[in-house]
PDB file of C-alpha atoms in Angstrom:
ATOM      1  CA  MET P   1     -10.860  18.825  -6.101  1.00 45.00           C
ATOM      2  CA  SER P   2      -7.217  19.824  -5.710  1.00 47.00           C
ATOM      3  CA  GLU P   3      -7.627  21.742  -2.450  1.00 49.00           C
ATOM      4  CA  LEU P   4      -9.304  20.489   0.678  1.00 53.00           C
ATOM      5  CA  ASN P   5     -11.886  22.478   2.624  1.00 54.00           C
ATOM      6  CA  ASN P   6     -10.121  25.848   2.824  1.00 45.00           C
ATOM      7  CA  SER P   7      -6.958  24.319   4.272  1.00 63.00           C
ATOM      8  CA  ASN P   8      -3.442  24.341   2.873  1.00 83.00           C
ATOM      9  CA  LEU P   9      -3.623  20.628   2.092  1.00 91.00           C
ATOM     10  CA  GLU P  10      -3.429  19.566  -1.522  1.00 96.00           C
ATOM     11  CA  LEU P  11      -4.340  16.110  -2.781  1.00 97.00           C
ATOM     12  CA  ALA P  12      -1.462  13.952  -3.969  1.00 97.00           C
ATOM     13  CA  SER P  13      -1.370  13.417  -7.701  1.00 96.00           C
ATOM     14  CA  LEU P  14      -2.170   9.997  -9.093  1.00 94.00           C
ATOM     15  CA  ARG P  15       1.325   9.977 -10.597  1.00 96.00           C
ATOM     16  CA  ALA P  16       2.968  10.476  -7.187  1.00 98.00           C
ATOM     17  CA  ARG P  17       0.758   7.778  -5.686  1.00 97.00           C
ATOM     18  CA  ALA P  18       1.643   5.352  -8.480  1.00 97.00           C
ATOM     19  CA  LEU P  19       5.369   6.012  -8.030  1.00 98.00           C
ATOM     20  CA  ALA P  20       5.072   5.454  -4.267  1.00 98.00           C
ATOM     21  CA  PHE P  21       3.215   2.204  -4.978  1.00 97.00           C
ATOM     22  CA  VAL P  22       6.021   0.956  -7.238  1.00 97.00           C
ATOM     23  CA  ILE P  23       8.721   1.904  -4.704  1.00 98.00           C
ATOM     24  CA  ASP P  24       6.871   0.144  -1.880  1.00 98.00           C
ATOM     25  CA  ASP P  25       6.262  -3.003  -3.928  1.00 95.00           C
ATOM     26  CA  LEU P  26       9.908  -3.156  -5.010  1.00 96.00           C
ATOM     27  CA  LEU P  27      10.997  -2.766  -1.389  1.00 96.00           C
ATOM     28  CA  ILE P  28       8.666  -5.527  -0.186  1.00 93.00           C
ATOM     29  CA  THR P  29       9.733  -7.804  -3.057  1.00 88.00           C
ATOM     30  CA  PHE P  30      13.384  -7.189  -2.187  1.00 91.00           C
ATOM     31  CA  LEU P  31      12.723  -8.081   1.470  1.00 89.00           C
ATOM     32  CA  ILE P  32      10.886 -11.272   0.520  1.00 85.00           C
ATOM     33  CA  VAL P  33      13.678 -12.316  -1.862  1.00 83.00           C
ATOM     34  CA  ILE P  34      16.255 -11.812   0.898  1.00 89.00           C
ATOM     35  CA  VAL P  35      14.243 -13.831   3.427  1.00 85.00           C
ATOM     36  CA  PHE P  36      13.508 -16.698   1.029  1.00 80.00           C
ATOM     37  CA  TRP P  37      16.753 -16.573  -0.944  1.00 82.00           C
ATOM     38  CA  ASP P  38      17.767 -20.174  -0.100  1.00 82.00           C
ATOM     39  CA  THR P  39      14.448 -21.511  -1.384  1.00 77.00           C
ATOM     40  CA  ILE P  40      14.578 -19.378  -4.523  1.00 73.00           C
ATOM     41  CA  VAL P  41      18.118 -20.465  -5.399  1.00 76.00           C
ATOM     42  CA  THR P  42      17.286 -24.155  -5.149  1.00 77.00           C
ATOM     43  CA  THR P  43      14.388 -23.822  -7.598  1.00 72.00           C
ATOM     44  CA  THR P  44      14.739 -26.076 -10.626  1.00 69.00           C
ATOM     45  CA  ASN P  45      13.660 -25.275 -14.156  1.00 73.00           C
ATOM     46  CA  ASP P  46      10.473 -27.278 -13.678  1.00 75.00           C
ATOM     47  CA  PRO P  47       7.521 -24.837 -13.984  1.00 78.00           C
ATOM     48  CA  ALA P  48       5.421 -26.925 -11.566  1.00 81.00           C
ATOM     49  CA  VAL P  49       8.090 -26.630  -8.863  1.00 78.00           C
ATOM     50  CA  VAL P  50       8.466 -22.885  -9.478  1.00 74.00           C
ATOM     51  CA  LEU P  51       4.681 -22.439  -9.176  1.00 77.00           C
ATOM     52  CA  ALA P  52       4.594 -24.476  -5.952  1.00 80.00           C
ATOM     53  CA  ILE P  53       7.357 -22.335  -4.446  1.00 78.00           C
ATOM     54  CA  MET P  54       5.580 -19.130  -5.492  1.00 77.00           C
ATOM     55  CA  ASN P  55       2.427 -20.383  -3.780  1.00 83.00           C
ATOM     56  CA  GLN P  56       4.430 -20.902  -0.576  1.00 83.00           C
ATOM     57  CA  PHE P  57       5.297 -17.203  -0.622  1.00 84.00           C
ATOM     58  CA  LEU P  58       1.708 -15.961  -0.976  1.00 90.00           C
ATOM     59  CA  TRP P  59       0.760 -15.778   2.713  1.00 91.00           C
ATOM     60  CA  PRO P  60       4.120 -14.418   3.914  1.00 88.00           C
ATOM     61  CA  VAL P  61       4.007 -11.719   1.217  1.00 89.00           C
ATOM     62  CA  LEU P  62       0.436 -10.735   2.134  1.00 94.00           C
ATOM     63  CA  PHE P  63       1.362 -10.686   5.833  1.00 94.00           C
ATOM     64  CA  VAL P  64       4.445  -8.520   5.225  1.00 93.00           C
ATOM     65  CA  LYS P  65       2.417  -6.113   3.059  1.00 96.00           C
ATOM     66  CA  PHE P  66      -0.306  -5.874   5.698  1.00 98.00           C
ATOM     67  CA  ILE P  67       2.158  -5.163   8.531  1.00 97.00           C
ATOM     68  CA  TYR P  68       4.274  -2.812   6.418  1.00 97.00           C
ATOM     69  CA  HIS P  69       1.388  -0.630   5.250  1.00 98.00           C
ATOM     70  CA  SER P  70      -0.483  -0.722   8.561  1.00 98.00           C
ATOM     71  CA  PHE P  71       2.534   0.243  10.649  1.00 98.00           C
ATOM     72  CA  PHE P  72       4.030   2.907   8.382  1.00 98.00           C
ATOM     73  CA  VAL P  73       0.725   4.664   7.662  1.00 98.00           C
ATOM     74  CA  TRP P  74      -0.183   4.642  11.353  1.00 98.00           C
ATOM     75  CA  TYR P  75       3.220   5.547  12.802  1.00 98.00           C
ATOM     76  CA  TYR P  76       4.729   7.813  10.136  1.00 98.00           C
ATOM     77  CA  GLY P  77       1.685   8.763   8.098  1.00 98.00           C
ATOM     78  CA  ALA P  78       3.445   7.381   5.031  1.00 98.00           C
ATOM     79  CA  THR P  79       5.229   4.326   3.706  1.00 98.00           C
ATOM     80  CA  VAL P  80       8.822   4.537   2.492  1.00 98.00           C
ATOM     81  CA  GLY P  81       7.580   5.097  -1.065  1.00 98.00           C
ATOM     82  CA  LYS P  82       5.286   7.897   0.053  1.00 98.00           C
ATOM     83  CA  ILE P  83       8.072   9.515   2.078  1.00 98.00           C
ATOM     84  CA  ILE P  84      10.344   9.474  -0.985  1.00 98.00           C
ATOM     85  CA  VAL P  85       7.722  11.115  -3.240  1.00 98.00           C
ATOM     86  CA  LYS P  86       6.680  13.498  -0.449  1.00 98.00           C
ATOM     87  CA  ILE P  87       3.071  12.504   0.090  1.00 98.00           C
ATOM     88  CA  LYS P  88       1.299  11.295   3.220  1.00 98.00           C
ATOM     89  CA  VAL P  89      -1.901   9.646   4.390  1.00 98.00           C
ATOM     90  CA  ILE P  90      -4.250  11.557   6.679  1.00 98.00           C
ATOM     91  CA  ASP P  91      -7.573  10.870   8.341  1.00 98.00           C
ATOM     92  CA  TYR P  92     -10.482  11.912   6.135  1.00 96.00           C
ATOM     93  CA  ASN P  93     -12.606  13.330   8.965  1.00 95.00           C
ATOM     94  CA  HIS P  94     -10.172  15.405  11.021  1.00 95.00           C
ATOM     95  CA  LEU P  95      -7.280  15.737   8.523  1.00 95.00           C
ATOM     96  CA  GLY P  96      -4.831  14.452  11.139  1.00 96.00           C
ATOM     97  CA  ARG P  97      -2.981  11.276  11.977  1.00 97.00           C
ATOM     98  CA  VAL P  98      -4.569   7.969  10.940  1.00 98.00           C
ATOM     99  CA  SER P  99      -5.513   5.631  13.795  1.00 98.00           C
ATOM    100  CA  LEU P 100      -3.993   2.160  13.986  1.00 98.00           C
ATOM    101  CA  LEU P 101      -7.380   0.561  13.330  1.00 98.00           C
ATOM    102  CA  ASN P 102      -8.038   2.708  10.251  1.00 98.00           C
ATOM    103  CA  SER P 103      -4.538   2.047   8.928  1.00 98.00           C
ATOM    104  CA  MET P 104      -5.202  -1.688   9.327  1.00 98.00           C
ATOM    105  CA  PHE P 105      -8.514  -1.387   7.472  1.00 98.00           C
ATOM    106  CA  ARG P 106      -6.742   0.607   4.767  1.00 98.00           C
ATOM    107  CA  SER P 107      -4.008  -2.011   4.456  1.00 98.00           C
ATOM    108  CA  ALA P 108      -6.523  -4.868   4.226  1.00 98.00           C
ATOM    109  CA  GLY P 109      -8.493  -2.948   1.583  1.00 98.00           C
ATOM    110  CA  ARG P 110      -5.318  -2.378  -0.390  1.00 97.00           C
ATOM    111  CA  ILE P 111      -4.513  -6.090  -0.376  1.00 97.00           C
ATOM    112  CA  LEU P 112      -8.058  -6.898  -1.506  1.00 97.00           C
ATOM    113  CA  SER P 113      -7.742  -4.398  -4.347  1.00 96.00           C
ATOM    114  CA  GLU P 114      -4.480  -5.992  -5.453  1.00 95.00           C
ATOM    115  CA  MET P 115      -5.998  -9.487  -5.326  1.00 94.00           C
ATOM    116  CA  PHE P 116      -8.887  -8.446  -7.569  1.00 95.00           C
ATOM    117  CA  PHE P 117      -6.932  -7.010 -10.491  1.00 95.00           C
ATOM    118  CA  TYR P 118      -6.347  -3.607  -8.860  1.00 95.00           C
ATOM    119  CA  ILE P 119      -9.956  -2.603  -9.463  1.00 95.00           C
ATOM    120  CA  GLY P 120     -10.094  -0.756  -6.141  1.00 96.00           C
ATOM    121  CA  PHE P 121      -7.270   1.490  -7.307  1.00 96.00           C
ATOM    122  CA  LEU P 122      -9.351   2.639 -10.273  1.00 95.00           C
ATOM    123  CA  LEU P 123     -11.746   4.400  -7.900  1.00 94.00           C
ATOM    124  CA  GLY P 124      -9.034   7.017  -7.418  1.00 93.00           C
ATOM    125  CA  PHE P 125      -9.637   8.227 -10.959  1.00 94.00           C
ATOM    126  CA  PHE P 126     -13.351   8.774 -10.445  1.00 94.00           C
ATOM    127  CA  SER P 127     -13.957   9.655  -6.796  1.00 93.00           C
ATOM    128  CA  GLU P 128     -13.927  12.979  -5.051  1.00 88.00           C
ATOM    129  CA  GLY P 129     -10.710  13.306  -3.106  1.00 92.00           C
ATOM    130  CA  ARG P 130      -9.032  10.738  -5.394  1.00 95.00           C
ATOM    131  CA  GLN P 131      -9.953   8.079  -2.853  1.00 97.00           C
ATOM    132  CA  THR P 132      -9.229   4.486  -3.810  1.00 97.00           C
ATOM    133  CA  PHE P 133     -11.115   1.541  -2.311  1.00 97.00           C
ATOM    134  CA  HIS P 134      -8.578   1.239   0.513  1.00 98.00           C
ATOM    135  CA  ASP P 135      -8.806   4.980   1.209  1.00 98.00           C
ATOM    136  CA  LYS P 136     -12.574   4.693   1.545  1.00 97.00           C
ATOM    137  CA  ILE P 137     -12.305   1.615   3.805  1.00 97.00           C
ATOM    138  CA  GLY P 138      -9.647   3.280   5.966  1.00 98.00           C
ATOM    139  CA  ARG P 139     -11.335   6.717   5.857  1.00 98.00           C
ATOM    140  CA  THR P 140      -8.159   8.369   4.562  1.00 98.00           C
ATOM    141  CA  LEU P 141      -6.895  10.896   2.044  1.00 97.00           C
ATOM    142  CA  VAL P 142      -3.454  11.064   0.458  1.00 98.00           C
ATOM    143  CA  VAL P 143      -2.014  14.575   0.327  1.00 98.00           C
ATOM    144  CA  ASP P 144       1.194  16.348  -0.593  1.00 97.00           C
ATOM    145  CA  VAL P 145       3.604  16.980   2.254  1.00 95.00           C
TER     146      VAL P 145
END
């Protein structure tokens, strides 16, 4: 289904979505490295210490991802990665702006998909509208701009 219900909207390609994903994850990783730079620099070569420090970052990283995706999808209709590749997230039902609540559900679903080996992302290959797990949870579609 490349066109949506007789409108001019066209679904974003899986390639564009994957590129946006990589851009967003690199951006978030860069932000986390900047914030925790002092801790990272003092890490020794002991693998146990490195693992303990990585575990300290888990909740802050998940929190930053949740806020980042929730806010950008709600406010701009796209994250920085999506803006760069010229795709956006819209509401599935009325093809308009995504509500804050739905963008939060979408963000939480995305984090869950990442935590479970990205299985939720695979739904995009097999579902109508190329909806991933987080798109279904947030009642959204990703379309070309």
